[in-house]
CSV table of C-alpha atoms in Angstrom, one decimal:
chain,number,residue,atom,x,y,z
R,24,MET,CA,20.8,-79.1,-3.1
R,25,ILE,CA,18.9,-76.5,-1.5
R,26,LEU,CA,19.3,-72.4,-3.4
R,27,LEU,CA,20.5,-70.2,-1.6
R,28,SER,CA,19.1,-66.7,-3.5
R,29,GLY,CA,16.3,-65.2,-2.5
R,30,PRO,CA,12.3,-64.9,-3.0
R,31,ALA,CA,11.1,-64.6,-6.8
R,32,ALA,CA,7.8,-63.2,-7.8
R,33,ALA,CA,8.2,-65.8,-11.2
R,34,GLN,CA,10.9,-68.5,-11.7
R,35,THR,CA,11.5,-70.7,-14.5
R,36,ASN,CA,12.5,-74.0,-12.2
R,37,VAL,CA,8.7,-75.0,-11.6
R,38,PRO,CA,7.9,-78.1,-12.8
R,39,ALA,CA,5.3,-77.9,-15.8
R,40,GLU,CA,2.8,-80.5,-13.5
R,41,TRP,CA,3.1,-77.7,-11.1
R,42,ARG,CA,2.7,-74.7,-12.6
R,43,GLY,CA,-0.8,-72.7,-12.2
R,44,VAL,CA,-1.6,-75.4,-9.9
R,45,GLU,CA,-2.6,-73.8,-6.2
R,46,ALA,CA,0.4,-74.0,-3.7
R,47,ARG,CA,-1.9,-74.9,-0.5
R,48,GLN,CA,-2.6,-78.2,-2.7
R,49,LEU,CA,1.1,-79.4,-3.0
R,50,PHE,CA,2.2,-78.9,0.2
R,51,GLY,CA,-0.6,-79.6,1.6
R,52,ALA,CA,-0.5,-83.1,0.1
R,53,LYS,CA,3.1,-83.8,2.0
R,54,ALA,CA,2.0,-85.6,5.3
R,55,GLU,CA,6.1,-86.1,6.7
R,56,PRO,CA,9.1,-82.7,6.5
R,57,SER,CA,11.4,-82.8,4.0
R,58,TRP,CA,15.1,-84.4,4.2
R,59,GLN,CA,16.7,-81.6,4.8
R,60,ASP,CA,19.4,-79.3,7.1
R,61,SER,CA,15.9,-77.3,8.9
R,62,ALA,CA,15.6,-73.6,7.5
R,63,PRO,CA,12.5,-71.3,7.2
R,64,PHE,CA,12.0,-69.7,3.2
R,65,GLY,CA,10.8,-66.1,2.1
R,66,SER,CA,7.9,-64.5,4.8
R,67,TYR,CA,5.4,-65.6,7.0
R,68,ALA,CA,2.9,-65.5,4.4
R,69,LYS,CA,4.5,-66.4,1.6
R,70,GLY,CA,7.2,-69.3,2.1
R,71,CYS,CA,8.0,-72.9,3.9
R,72,GLN,CA,10.4,-74.8,5.4
R,73,SER,CA,12.6,-77.5,5.1
R,74,GLY,CA,14.0,-80.6,7.7
R,75,ALA,CA,10.8,-78.8,10.2
R,76,TYR,CA,11.0,-80.8,13.6
R,77,MET,CA,7.7,-82.1,15.4
R,78,MET,CA,6.7,-80.7,18.1
R,79,PRO,CA,5.8,-84.4,20.0
R,80,ASP,CA,2.0,-84.9,20.5
R,81,THR,CA,2.6,-85.1,24.7
R,82,GLY,CA,5.4,-83.5,26.4
R,83,PRO,CA,6.2,-83.1,30.4
R,84,THR,CA,4.4,-79.6,29.8
R,85,TRP,CA,2.3,-79.5,27.1
R,86,GLN,CA,0.0,-82.1,24.9
R,87,THR,CA,-0.4,-80.5,21.1
R,88,MET,CA,-4.2,-80.5,20.1
R,89,ARG,CA,-6.5,-81.6,16.4
R,90,LEU,CA,-3.7,-83.9,15.9
R,91,SER,CA,-4.8,-84.8,12.0
R,92,ARG,CA,-4.2,-81.2,10.8
R,93,ASN,CA,-1.2,-82.2,10.9
R,94,ARG,CA,0.2,-79.1,11.9
R,95,ASN,CA,2.3,-79.5,14.3
R,96,TRP,CA,5.6,-79.3,12.6
R,97,GLY,CA,7.8,-76.0,12.6
R,98,GLN,CA,12.2,-75.1,12.8
R,99,PRO,CA,14.0,-76.7,15.5
R,100,GLN,CA,13.9,-73.1,17.5
R,101,MET,CA,10.2,-73.1,17.6
R,102,ILE,CA,9.3,-76.4,18.8
R,103,ASP,CA,12.5,-75.2,21.9
R,104,PHE,CA,10.3,-72.2,22.1
R,105,LEU,CA,7.5,-73.7,22.9
R,106,LYS,CA,8.8,-76.1,25.4
R,107,ASP,CA,10.0,-73.3,27.1
R,108,LEU,CA,6.9,-71.5,27.2
R,109,SER,CA,4.8,-74.5,28.6
R,110,SER,CA,7.6,-75.5,31.3
R,111,PHE,CA,7.0,-71.4,32.6
R,112,ALA,CA,3.1,-72.0,31.9
R,113,ALA,CA,3.5,-74.7,34.0
R,114,LYS,CA,3.8,-72.8,37.2
R,115,GLN,CA,1.2,-70.3,36.7
R,116,PRO,CA,-1.7,-71.4,39.5
R,117,GLY,CA,-4.5,-73.3,37.7
R,118,TRP,CA,-1.9,-74.3,34.2
R,119,ALA,CA,-0.6,-77.7,33.6
R,120,GLY,CA,0.9,-76.3,31.2
R,121,LEU,CA,-0.2,-75.4,27.2
R,122,TYR,CA,-2.6,-76.9,24.7
R,123,ILE,CA,-0.3,-76.0,21.8
R,124,GLY,CA,-2.9,-75.2,18.3
R,125,ASP,CA,-1.6,-74.6,14.8
R,126,ILE,CA,2.5,-74.0,13.7
R,127,SER,CA,2.8,-75.4,10.1
R,128,GLN,CA,2.4,-78.0,7.7
R,129,PRO,CA,5.3,-80.8,7.5
R,130,ARG,CA,6.7,-78.4,4.9
R,131,GLY,CA,5.5,-75.2,5.3
R,132,GLY,CA,3.5,-73.4,2.7
R,133,PRO,CA,0.1,-71.9,2.7
R,134,MET,CA,-2.5,-74.1,3.8
R,135,THR,CA,-5.8,-75.7,3.0
R,136,SER,CA,-7.8,-74.0,5.4
R,137,GLY,CA,-7.4,-71.5,8.2
R,138,HIS,CA,-4.6,-69.4,7.8
R,139,ALA,CA,-2.3,-66.8,5.7
R,140,SER,CA,0.5,-66.7,7.3
R,141,HIS,CA,1.9,-70.2,9.3
R,142,GLN,CA,3.8,-70.8,6.3
R,143,MET,CA,8.2,-71.2,7.7
R,144,GLY,CA,7.5,-73.1,10.6
R,145,LEU,CA,7.9,-69.9,12.3
R,146,ASP,CA,4.6,-68.9,13.4
R,147,ALA,CA,2.7,-70.6,16.9
R,148,ASP,CA,-1.0,-70.7,18.8
R,149,ILE,CA,-1.3,-71.2,21.9
R,150,TRP,CA,-4.8,-71.5,23.4
R,151,MET,CA,-6.3,-69.4,25.8
R,152,LEU,CA,-7.7,-72.3,27.7
R,153,PRO,CA,-5.5,-73.3,30.6
R,154,PRO,CA,-4.8,-77.2,31.2
R,155,GLN,CA,-6.0,-79.1,33.6
R,156,ARG,CA,-4.4,-82.7,32.6
R,157,LEU,CA,-2.0,-83.4,30.0
R,158,ASN,CA,-3.3,-87.1,29.1
R,159,LEU,CA,-5.7,-86.1,26.7
R,160,THR,CA,-7.0,-88.3,24.0
R,161,ARG,CA,-6.6,-88.2,20.3
R,162,THR,CA,-10.2,-87.8,20.0
R,163,GLU,CA,-10.4,-85.6,23.1
R,164,ARG,CA,-7.6,-83.2,20.8
R,165,GLU,CA,-10.2,-83.6,18.3
R,166,ASN,CA,-13.3,-82.7,20.5
R,167,LEU,CA,-12.5,-80.2,23.0
R,168,SER,CA,-12.7,-76.1,22.6
R,169,SER,CA,-10.8,-73.3,23.9
R,170,ILE,CA,-12.4,-70.7,25.6
R,171,SER,CA,-13.5,-67.4,24.0
R,172,THR,CA,-11.3,-64.4,26.6
R,173,ARG,CA,-13.0,-61.6,25.3
R,174,ARG,CA,-16.2,-59.2,25.4
R,175,SER,CA,-17.6,-56.8,23.7
R,176,ALA,CA,-16.6,-58.1,19.8
R,177,GLY,CA,-13.2,-58.2,21.8
R,178,ALA,CA,-12.8,-54.3,23.1
R,179,PHE,CA,-12.4,-55.8,27.0
R,180,VAL,CA,-11.6,-59.1,28.4
R,181,ASN,CA,-14.4,-61.4,30.0
R,182,GLU,CA,-14.5,-64.0,32.9
R,183,ASN,CA,-11.9,-66.1,31.8
R,184,TRP,CA,-9.4,-64.1,31.1
R,185,THR,CA,-6.2,-63.8,34.9
R,186,PRO,CA,-3.4,-62.9,35.6
R,187,GLN,CA,-1.6,-66.0,34.5
R,188,HIS,CA,-3.0,-65.8,30.6
R,189,HIS,CA,-0.4,-61.7,31.4
R,190,GLN,CA,2.2,-63.9,33.1
R,191,ILE,CA,2.8,-66.3,30.2
R,192,LEU,CA,2.4,-64.0,27.1
R,193,LYS,CA,4.3,-61.2,29.2
R,194,ALA,CA,7.2,-64.5,29.3
R,195,ALA,CA,6.3,-65.4,25.9
R,196,ALA,CA,7.5,-61.4,24.9
R,197,SER,CA,9.9,-61.2,26.8
R,198,ASP,CA,11.9,-63.9,24.5
R,199,PRO,CA,14.2,-62.6,22.4
R,200,ARG,CA,13.3,-64.5,20.2
R,201,VAL,CA,10.0,-63.3,19.8
R,202,ALA,CA,9.0,-60.9,17.2
R,203,ARG,CA,5.8,-60.3,17.7
R,204,ILE,CA,2.4,-61.8,19.3
R,205,PHE,CA,-1.0,-61.2,17.6
R,206,VAL,CA,-4.0,-61.0,20.8
R,207,PHE,CA,-7.3,-59.8,20.6
R,208,PRO,CA,-7.3,-55.5,21.2
R,209,GLY,CA,-9.5,-55.8,24.8
R,210,ALA,CA,-6.8,-57.8,25.8
R,211,LYS,CA,-3.4,-55.7,25.0
R,212,VAL,CA,-5.7,-52.7,26.9
R,213,GLN,CA,-5.5,-54.4,29.8
R,214,MET,CA,-2.1,-56.1,29.7
R,215,CYS,CA,-1.1,-52.2,29.4
R,216,LYS,CA,-3.3,-51.1,32.7
R,217,ASP,CA,-2.1,-53.9,34.7
R,218,GLU,CA,1.7,-53.8,34.4
R,219,THR,CA,3.5,-51.8,36.7
R,220,GLY,CA,6.8,-53.0,36.1
R,221,ASN,CA,9.3,-52.9,33.0
R,222,ARG,CA,7.2,-51.9,29.5
R,223,ALA,CA,9.2,-52.8,27.4
R,224,TRP,CA,7.7,-56.0,26.2
R,225,LEU,CA,3.7,-54.4,25.5
R,226,ARG,CA,5.9,-53.8,22.3
R,227,LYS,CA,5.4,-56.3,21.2
R,228,ILE,CA,2.2,-57.2,22.0
R,229,ARG,CA,0.3,-56.5,18.9
R,230,PRO,CA,-3.9,-56.1,18.4
R,231,TRP,CA,-5.4,-58.4,15.7
R,232,TYR,CA,-8.7,-59.2,15.1
R,233,GLY,CA,-10.2,-62.7,16.6
R,234,HIS,CA,-7.3,-63.6,18.4
R,235,HIS,CA,-9.4,-64.5,21.9
R,236,TYR,CA,-8.9,-68.3,22.2
R,237,HIS,CA,-6.1,-68.5,21.3
R,238,PHE,CA,-2.6,-66.1,21.1
R,239,HIS,CA,-0.5,-65.5,18.4
R,240,VAL,CA,3.1,-66.1,18.2
R,241,ARG,CA,5.8,-64.5,15.6
R,242,LEU,CA,9.3,-65.9,16.0
R,243,ASN,CA,12.3,-63.9,14.5
R,244,CYS,CA,14.2,-65.6,12.1
R,245,PRO,CA,16.5,-67.2,13.1
R,246,SER,CA,20.4,-66.1,13.1
R,247,GLY,CA,21.3,-67.1,9.3
R,248,ALA,CA,18.7,-67.9,7.7
R,249,ARG,CA,19.7,-65.6,4.3
R,250,GLY,CA,16.3,-67.4,2.3
R,251,CYS,CA,13.7,-65.8,5.8
R,252,VAL,CA,12.7,-62.0,5.5
R,253,GLU,CA,11.8,-60.3,8.5
R,254,GLN,CA,8.6,-58.8,9.2
R,255,ASP,CA,8.4,-54.8,9.5
R,256,ALA,CA,10.1,-54.6,13.3
R,257,PRO,CA,6.8,-53.0,15.8
R,258,PRO,CA,6.4,-49.4,15.8
R,259,PRO,CA,8.5,-47.3,18.5
R,260,GLY,CA,6.7,-47.3,22.4
R,261,ASP,CA,4.8,-49.6,24.3
R,262,GLY,CA,1.6,-49.6,21.3
R,263,CYS,CA,-0.7,-49.1,23.8
R,264,ALA,CA,-2.6,-46.3,22.3
R,265,ASP,CA,-2.6,-48.2,19.5
R,266,ALA,CA,-4.4,-50.6,20.7
R,267,GLN,CA,-6.6,-48.0,22.4
R,268,ALA,CA,-7.6,-47.0,19.3
R,269,TRP,CA,-8.5,-49.9,18.4
R,270,VAL,CA,-11.2,-50.3,20.8
R,271,ASP,CA,-12.0,-47.0,20.5
R,272,ASN,CA,-13.4,-48.3,17.1
R,273,ILE,CA,-15.2,-50.9,18.3
R,274,LEU,CA,-17.1,-49.2,20.5
R,275,ASN,CA,-18.4,-46.5,18.4
R,276,PRO,CA,-17.2,-47.7,14.6
R,277,PRO,CA,-16.8,-45.3,12.0
R,278,PRO,CA,-19.3,-44.5,9.8
R,279,PRO,CA,-19.0,-46.6,6.3
R,280,ASP,CA,-17.1,-45.3,3.8
R,281,PRO,CA,-19.2,-45.3,1.2
R,282,ASN,CA,-16.6,-44.8,-1.5
R,283,ALA,CA,-14.0,-46.9,-0.6
R,284,PRO,CA,-13.3,-49.7,-3.2
R,285,LYS,CA,-15.4,-52.8,-2.7
R,286,PRO,CA,-12.6,-55.7,-2.1
R,287,LYS,CA,-11.5,-57.7,-4.6
R,288,PRO,CA,-11.2,-61.7,-5.0
R,289,LYS,CA,-8.2,-63.0,-2.6
R,290,ARG,CA,-5.8,-64.9,-5.6
R,291,GLN,CA,-4.1,-68.2,-4.5
R,292,LEU,CA,-0.5,-68.7,-4.8
R,293,THR,CA,0.4,-71.0,-6.9
R,294,LEU,CA,4.2,-72.1,-6.5
R,295,ALA,CA,6.0,-69.6,-9.0
R,296,ASP,CA,4.9,-67.5,-6.0
R,297,LEU,CA,6.8,-68.4,-3.1
R,298,PRO,CA,11.1,-68.6,-3.2
R,299,GLN,CA,12.6,-70.3,-5.4
R,300,GLN,CA,13.9,-72.9,-2.6
R,301,CYS,CA,10.3,-74.5,-2.1
R,302,VAL,CA,10.9,-75.8,-5.4
R,303,SER,CA,13.7,-78.5,-3.9
R,304,VAL,CA,11.5,-78.1,-0.5
R,305,LEU,CA,9.1,-80.2,-2.8
R,306,GLN,CA,11.2,-82.3,-4.9
R,307,SER,CA,12.6,-83.8,-1.5
R,308,ARG,CA,12.4,-87.0,0.0
């Protein structure tokens, strides 16, 4: 049974043997999804998922990469979205479809490496590398690397950036299922310069560190998902001035603040930090 209460900072229903154990170890040990209805619980960086669907390894317009990670699991809305976007990408010159990176673990939750988010099956990484073929072997998918599309530490795009990247990101951001997309600042500024039509979709394109080998798509909470916590909506407007400010800071970094406090070591999440539904997700067959 899935409990319907919201996220809780502390719980009494955590089994004794799991108390104090890092949640990433518990969720990382699960190789299969839970036998429950599909639902996301919690928030993008503090949650889990039940009844996840697997993104098939290979389809007519996609391949999932790094299969050894077992992170090609998501909510059905995410799987449908990725199939739809890959179909659009396959219509772009030079693209056979999409290479799909990490989505989530079979039951979501914190990962043992690589991401703070991707915990509810509503985040996905999409490679910047245009697929030339979609018959890669498992070994090739482990060893092939994506391409960087940035230069000057992310202030500008490089020669790998194409109008097709723009169109694919535009199609993704124009989809009502999408909450936001993370990409390096120079790419957002370039899209702002190049877009001559409706600019409303640019609001969802948000500058963030890294994200030059892939872009990160985040979906809204599905309708009726009572245990899912939405991220605050992006600020009004196209966000182009904000992205330009990021670029300006890359090119002319502000001097370090000598009085800035030292960052505190990050504490790893335990099951008590997650929504109480995550206990039943782990306990499910």
